[in-house]
């Protein structure tokens, strides 16, 4: 029963990420909204057929859902607001967190950044207390975050990103061979929007998979690379007076 509950909790998180509410699920299952709420409150009563139908609604394979559920049972998918505040309040801690989640080893961080060894150990121990990593002998690190890990929506990390990073990130003409900027606009239904959000998440997973494939290369052969992908219901404010 605990495994069923874990699958349902994972599914509820995926619904939330895609902006799909209980009313949408009720429509897909031909049930009342109240019946859907009861199904999600008692995971064991959610049949495979209905589970499959909900997965189809959000364009997700059941196997992918089960994998996410298994991963999340052993790894964290989100920090608390207070934990994110700790990261933002300490630039050295945030730097180490970013490095480690990007696959840096202890010696590589020391090589690339002006951090005393004692300070680096302290920051890694802090990340261990936050449950982001497991600090092992010889300063080796085991990541404890799930592949579906995400920052709190509208939380301290996202706010920091929006205030400190976005303006600097876009100070480029994006004309070089190693960079690209594309913007697309069009008319799209909410259901199609949700499907594209799922594809964006898959693209993010592919990004990290590609980074992992390069871990055997030297640090001189790898370069810090960032990808920003965003999607929302939005029109140009310039045209608001004509709407």
Coordinates of N, CA and C in Angstrom, one line a residue, residues 27-188:
X27 N -12.9 15.0 -15.7 CA -13.4 15.0 -17.1 C -12.8 13.9 -17.9
X28 N -11.5 13.6 -17.7 CA -10.8 12.5 -18.4 C -11.3 11.2 -18.0
X29 N -11.7 11.0 -16.7 CA -12.1 9.7 -16.2 C -13.6 9.6 -16.2
X30 N -14.3 10.6 -16.6 CA -15.8 10.6 -16.6 C -16.3 10.4 -15.2
X31 N -15.7 11.1 -14.2 CA -16.1 11.0 -12.8 C -16.4 12.4 -12.3
X32 N -17.0 12.5 -11.1 CA -17.2 13.8 -10.5 C -15.8 14.2 -9.8
X33 N -15.7 15.5 -9.6 CA -14.5 16.0 -9.0 C -14.3 15.4 -7.6
X34 N -15.4 15.2 -6.9 CA -15.3 14.6 -5.5 C -14.8 13.2 -5.6
X35 N -15.3 12.5 -6.6 CA -14.8 11.1 -6.7 C -13.3 11.0 -7.0
X36 N -12.8 11.9 -7.8 CA -11.4 12.0 -8.1 C -10.6 12.3 -6.8
X37 N -11.1 13.2 -6.0 CA -10.4 13.6 -4.8 C -10.3 12.3 -3.9
X38 N -11.4 11.6 -3.8 CA -11.4 10.4 -3.0 C -10.4 9.3 -3.5
X39 N -10.3 9.2 -4.8 CA -9.4 8.3 -5.4 C -7.9 8.6 -5.1
X40 N -7.6 9.9 -5.1 CA -6.3 10.4 -4.8 C -6.0 10.3 -3.3
X41 N -7.0 10.4 -2.5 CA -6.8 10.3 -1.1 C -6.6 8.9 -0.7
X42 N -7.0 7.9 -1.5 CA -6.9 6.5 -1.2 C -6.2 5.8 -2.4
X43 N -4.9 5.9 -2.4 CA -4.2 5.4 -3.6 C -4.4 4.0 -4.0
X44 N -4.7 3.2 -3.1 CA -5.0 1.8 -3.4 C -6.2 1.5 -4.2
X45 N -7.1 2.5 -4.3 CA -8.4 2.3 -5.0 C -8.3 2.9 -6.5
X46 N -7.1 3.4 -6.8 CA -6.9 3.9 -8.2 C -6.5 2.7 -9.1
X47 N -7.4 2.3 -10.0 CA -7.1 1.1 -10.8 C -6.0 1.5 -11.9
X48 N -5.4 0.4 -12.4 CA -4.4 0.6 -13.5 C -5.0 1.3 -14.7
X49 N -6.3 1.0 -15.0 CA -6.9 1.6 -16.2 C -7.0 3.1 -16.0
X50 N -7.5 3.5 -14.8 CA -7.6 4.9 -14.5 C -6.3 5.6 -14.4
X51 N -5.3 4.9 -13.8 CA -4.0 5.5 -13.7 C -3.4 5.7 -15.1
X52 N -3.6 4.8 -16.0 CA -3.2 4.9 -17.4 C -3.9 6.1 -18.1
X53 N -5.2 6.3 -17.8 CA -5.9 7.4 -18.4 C -5.4 8.7 -17.9
X54 N -5.0 8.8 -16.6 CA -4.5 10.1 -16.1 C -3.1 10.3 -16.7
X55 N -2.3 9.3 -16.9 CA -1.0 9.4 -17.5 C -1.1 9.9 -19.0
X56 N -2.1 9.4 -19.7 CA -2.3 9.8 -21.0 C -2.7 11.3 -21.1
X57 N -3.5 11.7 -20.1 CA -3.9 13.1 -20.0 C -2.7 14.1 -19.9
X58 N -1.6 13.7 -19.2 CA -0.5 14.5 -19.1 C 0.7 14.1 -20.0
X59 N 0.4 13.2 -20.9 CA 1.4 12.8 -21.9 C 2.6 12.1 -21.2
X60 N 2.3 11.2 -20.3 CA 3.4 10.5 -19.6 C 3.2 9.0 -19.7
X61 N 4.2 8.3 -19.9 CA 4.2 6.8 -19.9 C 4.1 6.3 -18.5
X62 N 3.3 5.3 -18.2 CA 3.2 4.7 -16.9 C 4.6 4.3 -16.3
X63 N 5.4 3.7 -17.2 CA 6.7 3.3 -16.8 C 7.6 4.5 -16.3
X64 N 7.4 5.6 -16.9 CA 8.1 6.8 -16.5 C 7.6 7.3 -15.1
X65 N 6.3 7.2 -14.9 CA 5.7 7.5 -13.6 C 6.3 6.6 -12.5
X66 N 6.3 5.3 -12.8 CA 6.8 4.4 -11.8 C 8.3 4.6 -11.5
X67 N 9.1 5.0 -12.5 CA 10.5 5.3 -12.3 C 10.6 6.5 -11.4
X68 N 9.9 7.5 -11.7 CA 9.9 8.8 -10.9 C 9.5 8.5 -9.4
X69 N 8.5 7.6 -9.3 CA 8.0 7.3 -8.0 C 9.1 6.5 -7.2
X70 N 9.8 5.6 -7.9 CA 10.9 4.8 -7.2 C 12.0 5.8 -6.9
X71 N 12.4 6.7 -7.8 CA 13.5 7.6 -7.5 C 13.1 8.5 -6.3
X72 N 11.9 9.0 -6.3 CA 11.5 10.0 -5.2 C 11.4 9.3 -3.9
X73 N 11.3 8.0 -3.8 CA 11.2 7.3 -2.5 C 12.6 7.3 -1.9
X74 N 13.6 7.4 -2.6 CA 15.0 7.4 -2.1 C 15.7 8.8 -2.2
X75 N 15.1 9.6 -3.0 CA 15.8 10.9 -3.2 C 14.8 12.1 -3.0
X76 N 15.3 13.2 -2.7 CA 14.5 14.4 -2.5 C 14.1 15.0 -3.9
X77 N 12.9 15.5 -4.0 CA 12.5 16.2 -5.2 C 12.4 17.7 -5.0
X78 N 12.5 18.2 -3.8 CA 12.3 19.6 -3.6 C 12.8 20.0 -2.2
X79 N 13.5 21.1 -2.0 CA 13.9 21.6 -0.7 C 12.7 22.4 -0.1
X80 N 12.8 22.7 1.2 CA 11.9 23.6 1.8 C 12.2 25.1 1.5
X81 N 11.3 25.9 1.7 CA 11.6 27.4 1.5 C 12.8 27.8 2.3
X82 N 12.8 27.4 3.6 CA 13.9 27.8 4.5 C 15.2 27.3 4.0
X83 N 15.3 26.0 3.5 CA 16.5 25.5 3.0 C 17.0 26.3 1.8
X84 N 16.1 26.7 0.9 CA 16.5 27.5 -0.3 C 17.0 28.8 0.2
X85 N 16.4 29.4 1.2 CA 16.9 30.7 1.8 C 18.3 30.5 2.3
X86 N 18.7 29.4 2.9 CA 20.0 29.2 3.4 C 21.0 29.2 2.2
X87 N 20.6 28.6 1.1 CA 21.5 28.6 -0.1 C 21.7 30.0 -0.6
X88 N 20.6 30.7 -0.8 CA 20.7 32.1 -1.3 C 21.5 33.0 -0.4
X89 N 21.4 32.8 0.9 CA 22.0 33.7 1.8 C 23.5 33.5 1.9
X90 N 24.1 32.4 1.4 CA 25.5 32.1 1.5 C 26.0 31.8 0.0
X91 N 26.7 32.8 -0.5 CA 27.1 32.7 -1.9 C 28.1 31.5 -2.1
X92 N 29.0 31.3 -1.2 CA 29.9 30.2 -1.3 C 29.2 28.9 -1.2
X93 N 28.2 28.8 -0.4 CA 27.4 27.6 -0.3 C 26.6 27.3 -1.6
X94 N 26.0 28.4 -2.1 CA 25.3 28.2 -3.4 C 26.2 27.8 -4.5
X95 N 27.5 28.4 -4.5 CA 28.4 28.0 -5.6 C 28.8 26.6 -5.5
X96 N 29.0 26.1 -4.3 CA 29.4 24.7 -4.1 C 28.2 23.8 -4.5
X97 N 27.0 24.2 -4.1 CA 25.8 23.4 -4.5 C 25.7 23.3 -6.0
X98 N 25.9 24.4 -6.7 CA 25.8 24.4 -8.2 C 26.9 23.5 -8.8
X99 N 28.1 23.6 -8.2 CA 29.2 22.8 -8.7 C 29.0 21.3 -8.6
X100 N 28.5 20.9 -7.4 CA 28.3 19.5 -7.1 C 27.2 18.9 -7.9
X101 N 26.1 19.7 -8.1 CA 25.0 19.2 -8.9 C 25.4 19.1 -10.3
X102 N 26.4 19.9 -10.7 CA 26.9 19.8 -12.1 C 28.0 18.8 -12.3
X103 N 28.3 18.0 -11.3 CA 29.2 16.9 -11.4 C 30.7 17.2 -11.1
X104 N 30.9 18.4 -10.5 CA 32.3 18.7 -10.0 C 32.7 17.8 -8.9
X105 N 34.0 17.3 -8.9 CA 34.6 16.6 -7.7 C 35.2 17.6 -6.8
X106 N 35.5 17.2 -5.6 CA 36.2 18.1 -4.6 C 37.4 18.8 -5.2
X107 N 38.3 18.0 -5.7 CA 39.6 18.6 -6.2 C 39.3 19.5 -7.4
X108 N 38.3 19.3 -8.2 CA 38.0 20.1 -9.3 C 37.5 21.5 -8.9
X109 N 36.7 21.5 -7.8 CA 36.2 22.8 -7.2 C 37.4 23.6 -6.7
X110 N 38.3 22.9 -6.0 CA 39.5 23.6 -5.5 C 40.3 24.2 -6.6
X111 N 40.4 23.4 -7.7 CA 41.2 23.8 -8.8 C 40.7 25.1 -9.5
X112 N 39.3 25.1 -9.6 CA 38.7 26.2 -10.4 C 38.3 27.4 -9.6
X113 N 38.1 27.3 -8.3 CA 37.6 28.4 -7.6 C 38.5 28.7 -6.4
X114 N 38.5 30.0 -6.0 CA 39.4 30.4 -4.9 C 38.7 30.2 -3.5
X115 N 38.6 28.9 -3.2 CA 37.9 28.5 -1.9 C 39.0 27.7 -1.1
X116 N 39.3 28.1 0.1 CA 40.1 27.3 1.0 C 39.6 25.9 1.2
X117 N 40.4 25.0 1.3 CA 39.9 23.6 1.5 C 39.0 23.4 2.7
X118 N 39.4 24.1 3.8 CA 38.6 24.0 5.0 C 37.2 24.5 4.8
X119 N 37.1 25.7 4.0 CA 35.8 26.3 3.8 C 35.0 25.3 2.9
X120 N 35.6 24.8 1.9 CA 34.9 23.9 1.0 C 34.3 22.7 1.7
X121 N 35.1 22.1 2.6 CA 34.6 21.0 3.4 C 33.4 21.4 4.3
X122 N 33.5 22.6 4.9 CA 32.4 23.1 5.7 C 31.1 23.3 4.8
X123 N 31.3 23.8 3.6 CA 30.1 24.0 2.8 C 29.5 22.6 2.3
X124 N 30.4 21.7 2.0 CA 29.9 20.3 1.7 C 29.2 19.7 2.8
X125 N 29.7 19.9 4.1 CA 29.0 19.3 5.2 C 27.6 20.0 5.4
X126 N 27.6 21.3 5.1 CA 26.3 22.0 5.2 C 25.3 21.4 4.2
X127 N 25.7 21.1 3.0 CA 24.9 20.5 2.0 C 24.4 19.1 2.4
X128 N 25.3 18.4 3.1 CA 24.9 17.1 3.6 C 23.8 17.3 4.7
X129 N 23.9 18.3 5.5 CA 22.8 18.5 6.5 C 21.5 18.9 5.8
X130 N 21.6 19.6 4.7 CA 20.4 19.9 3.9 C 19.8 18.8 3.1
X131 N 20.6 17.6 3.2 CA 20.2 16.4 2.5 C 20.3 16.4 1.0
X132 N 21.0 17.4 0.5 CA 21.2 17.4 -1.0 C 22.3 16.4 -1.4
X133 N 23.2 16.1 -0.5 CA 24.3 15.2 -0.8 C 24.6 14.3 0.4
X134 N 25.3 13.2 0.1 CA 25.9 12.4 1.2 C 27.4 12.5 1.1
X135 N 28.0 13.2 2.1 CA 29.4 13.4 2.1 C 30.1 12.1 2.6
X136 N 30.9 11.5 1.7 CA 31.5 10.2 2.0 C 33.0 10.4 2.3
X137 N 33.7 9.3 2.7 CA 35.2 9.4 3.0 C 35.9 10.0 1.8
X138 N 37.1 10.7 2.1 CA 37.9 11.3 1.1 C 37.2 12.4 0.4
X139 N 36.2 13.0 1.0 CA 35.5 14.1 0.4 C 34.8 13.8 -0.9
X140 N 34.4 12.5 -1.0 CA 33.6 12.1 -2.2 C 32.1 12.4 -1.9
X141 N 31.4 12.6 -2.9 CA 30.0 13.1 -2.8 C 29.0 12.1 -3.5
X142 N 27.9 11.8 -2.9 CA 26.8 11.1 -3.6 C 25.6 12.0 -3.6
X143 N 25.1 12.4 -4.8 CA 23.9 13.2 -4.9 C 22.7 12.5 -4.3
X144 N 21.8 13.2 -3.6 CA 20.6 12.6 -3.1 C 19.4 13.3 -3.7
X145 N 19.6 14.0 -4.7 CA 18.4 14.7 -5.4 C 17.9 13.8 -6.5
X146 N 16.6 13.8 -6.6 CA 15.9 13.0 -7.7 C 16.1 13.7 -9.0
X147 N 16.0 12.8 -10.1 CA 16.1 13.4 -11.5 C 14.9 14.4 -11.7
X148 N 13.9 14.2 -10.9 CA 12.7 15.2 -11.1 C 12.8 16.3 -10.1
X149 N 14.0 16.5 -9.5 CA 14.2 17.6 -8.5 C 13.8 19.0 -9.2
X150 N 13.2 19.8 -8.4 CA 12.9 21.1 -8.9 C 12.9 22.1 -7.7
X151 N 13.2 23.4 -8.0 CA 13.2 24.4 -7.0 C 11.8 24.8 -6.7
X152 N 11.5 25.3 -5.5 CA 10.2 25.7 -5.1 C 9.7 26.8 -6.1
X153 N 8.5 26.6 -6.6 CA 8.0 27.6 -7.6 C 7.8 29.0 -6.9
X154 N 8.5 30.0 -7.4 CA 8.4 31.3 -6.8 C 9.2 31.4 -5.6
X155 N 10.0 30.4 -5.3 CA 10.8 30.4 -4.0 C 12.1 31.2 -4.1
X156 N 12.9 31.2 -3.1 CA 14.1 32.0 -3.0 C 15.1 31.8 -4.2
X157 N 15.3 30.5 -4.6 CA 16.2 30.2 -5.7 C 15.7 30.8 -7.0
X158 N 14.4 30.6 -7.3 CA 13.8 31.2 -8.5 C 13.9 32.7 -8.5
X159 N 13.6 33.3 -7.3 CA 13.7 34.8 -7.2 C 15.1 35.3 -7.4
X160 N 16.0 34.6 -6.8 CA 17.4 34.9 -7.0 C 17.8 34.8 -8.5
X161 N 17.4 33.8 -9.2 CA 17.6 33.6 -10.6 C 17.1 34.8 -11.4
X162 N 15.8 35.1 -11.1 CA 15.2 36.1 -11.9 C 15.8 37.5 -11.6
X163 N 16.3 37.7 -10.4 CA 16.8 39.1 -10.1 C 18.3 39.2 -10.5
X164 N 19.1 38.1 -10.3 CA 20.5 38.2 -10.5 C 21.1 37.6 -11.8
X165 N 20.4 36.6 -12.3 CA 20.9 35.8 -13.4 C 20.4 36.1 -14.8
X166 N 19.1 36.3 -14.9 CA 18.5 36.5 -16.2 C 19.1 37.6 -17.0
X167 N 19.2 38.8 -16.3 CA 19.7 40.0 -17.1 C 21.1 39.7 -17.6
X168 N 22.0 39.0 -16.8 CA 23.3 38.8 -17.2 C 23.3 37.7 -18.3
X169 N 22.5 36.7 -18.1 CA 22.4 35.6 -19.1 C 22.1 36.1 -20.5
X170 N 21.2 37.1 -20.6 CA 20.8 37.5 -21.9 C 21.6 38.7 -22.5
X171 N 22.7 39.0 -21.8 CA 23.6 40.1 -22.3 C 24.5 39.4 -23.4
X172 N 23.9 39.0 -24.4 CA 24.7 38.3 -25.5 C 23.9 38.5 -26.8
X173 N 24.5 38.5 -27.9 CA 23.9 38.5 -29.2 C 23.4 37.1 -29.7
X174 N 23.9 36.1 -28.9 CA 23.6 34.7 -29.3 C 23.9 34.4 -30.7
X175 N 25.1 34.9 -31.2 CA 25.5 34.8 -32.6 C 26.6 33.8 -32.7
X176 N 27.2 33.3 -31.6 CA 28.3 32.4 -31.7 C 27.9 31.0 -32.0
X177 N 28.8 30.2 -32.4 CA 28.5 28.8 -32.7 C 28.0 28.0 -31.5
X178 N 28.5 28.4 -30.3 CA 28.1 27.6 -29.1 C 26.9 28.1 -28.4
X179 N 26.2 29.0 -29.0 CA 25.0 29.6 -28.4 C 23.8 29.8 -29.4
X180 N 22.6 29.8 -28.8 CA 21.4 29.9 -29.7 C 20.3 30.4 -28.9
X181 N 19.5 31.3 -29.5 CA 18.3 31.9 -28.8 C 17.2 31.8 -29.8
X182 N 16.1 31.2 -29.4 CA 15.0 31.0 -30.3 C 13.7 31.4 -29.5
X183 N 12.8 32.2 -30.1 CA 11.6 32.5 -29.4 C 10.5 32.2 -30.4
X184 N 9.5 31.5 -29.9 CA 8.3 31.2 -30.8 C 7.0 31.6 -30.1
X185 N 6.1 32.1 -30.9 CA 4.8 32.5 -30.4 C 3.7 31.9 -31.3
X186 N 2.6 31.6 -30.7 CA 1.5 31.1 -31.5 C 0.3 30.8 -30.6
X187 N -0.8 30.4 -31.2 CA -2.0 30.1 -30.5 C -2.0 28.6 -30.1
X188 N -2.3 28.3 -28.8 CA -2.2 26.9 -28.4 C -3.2 26.7 -27.3

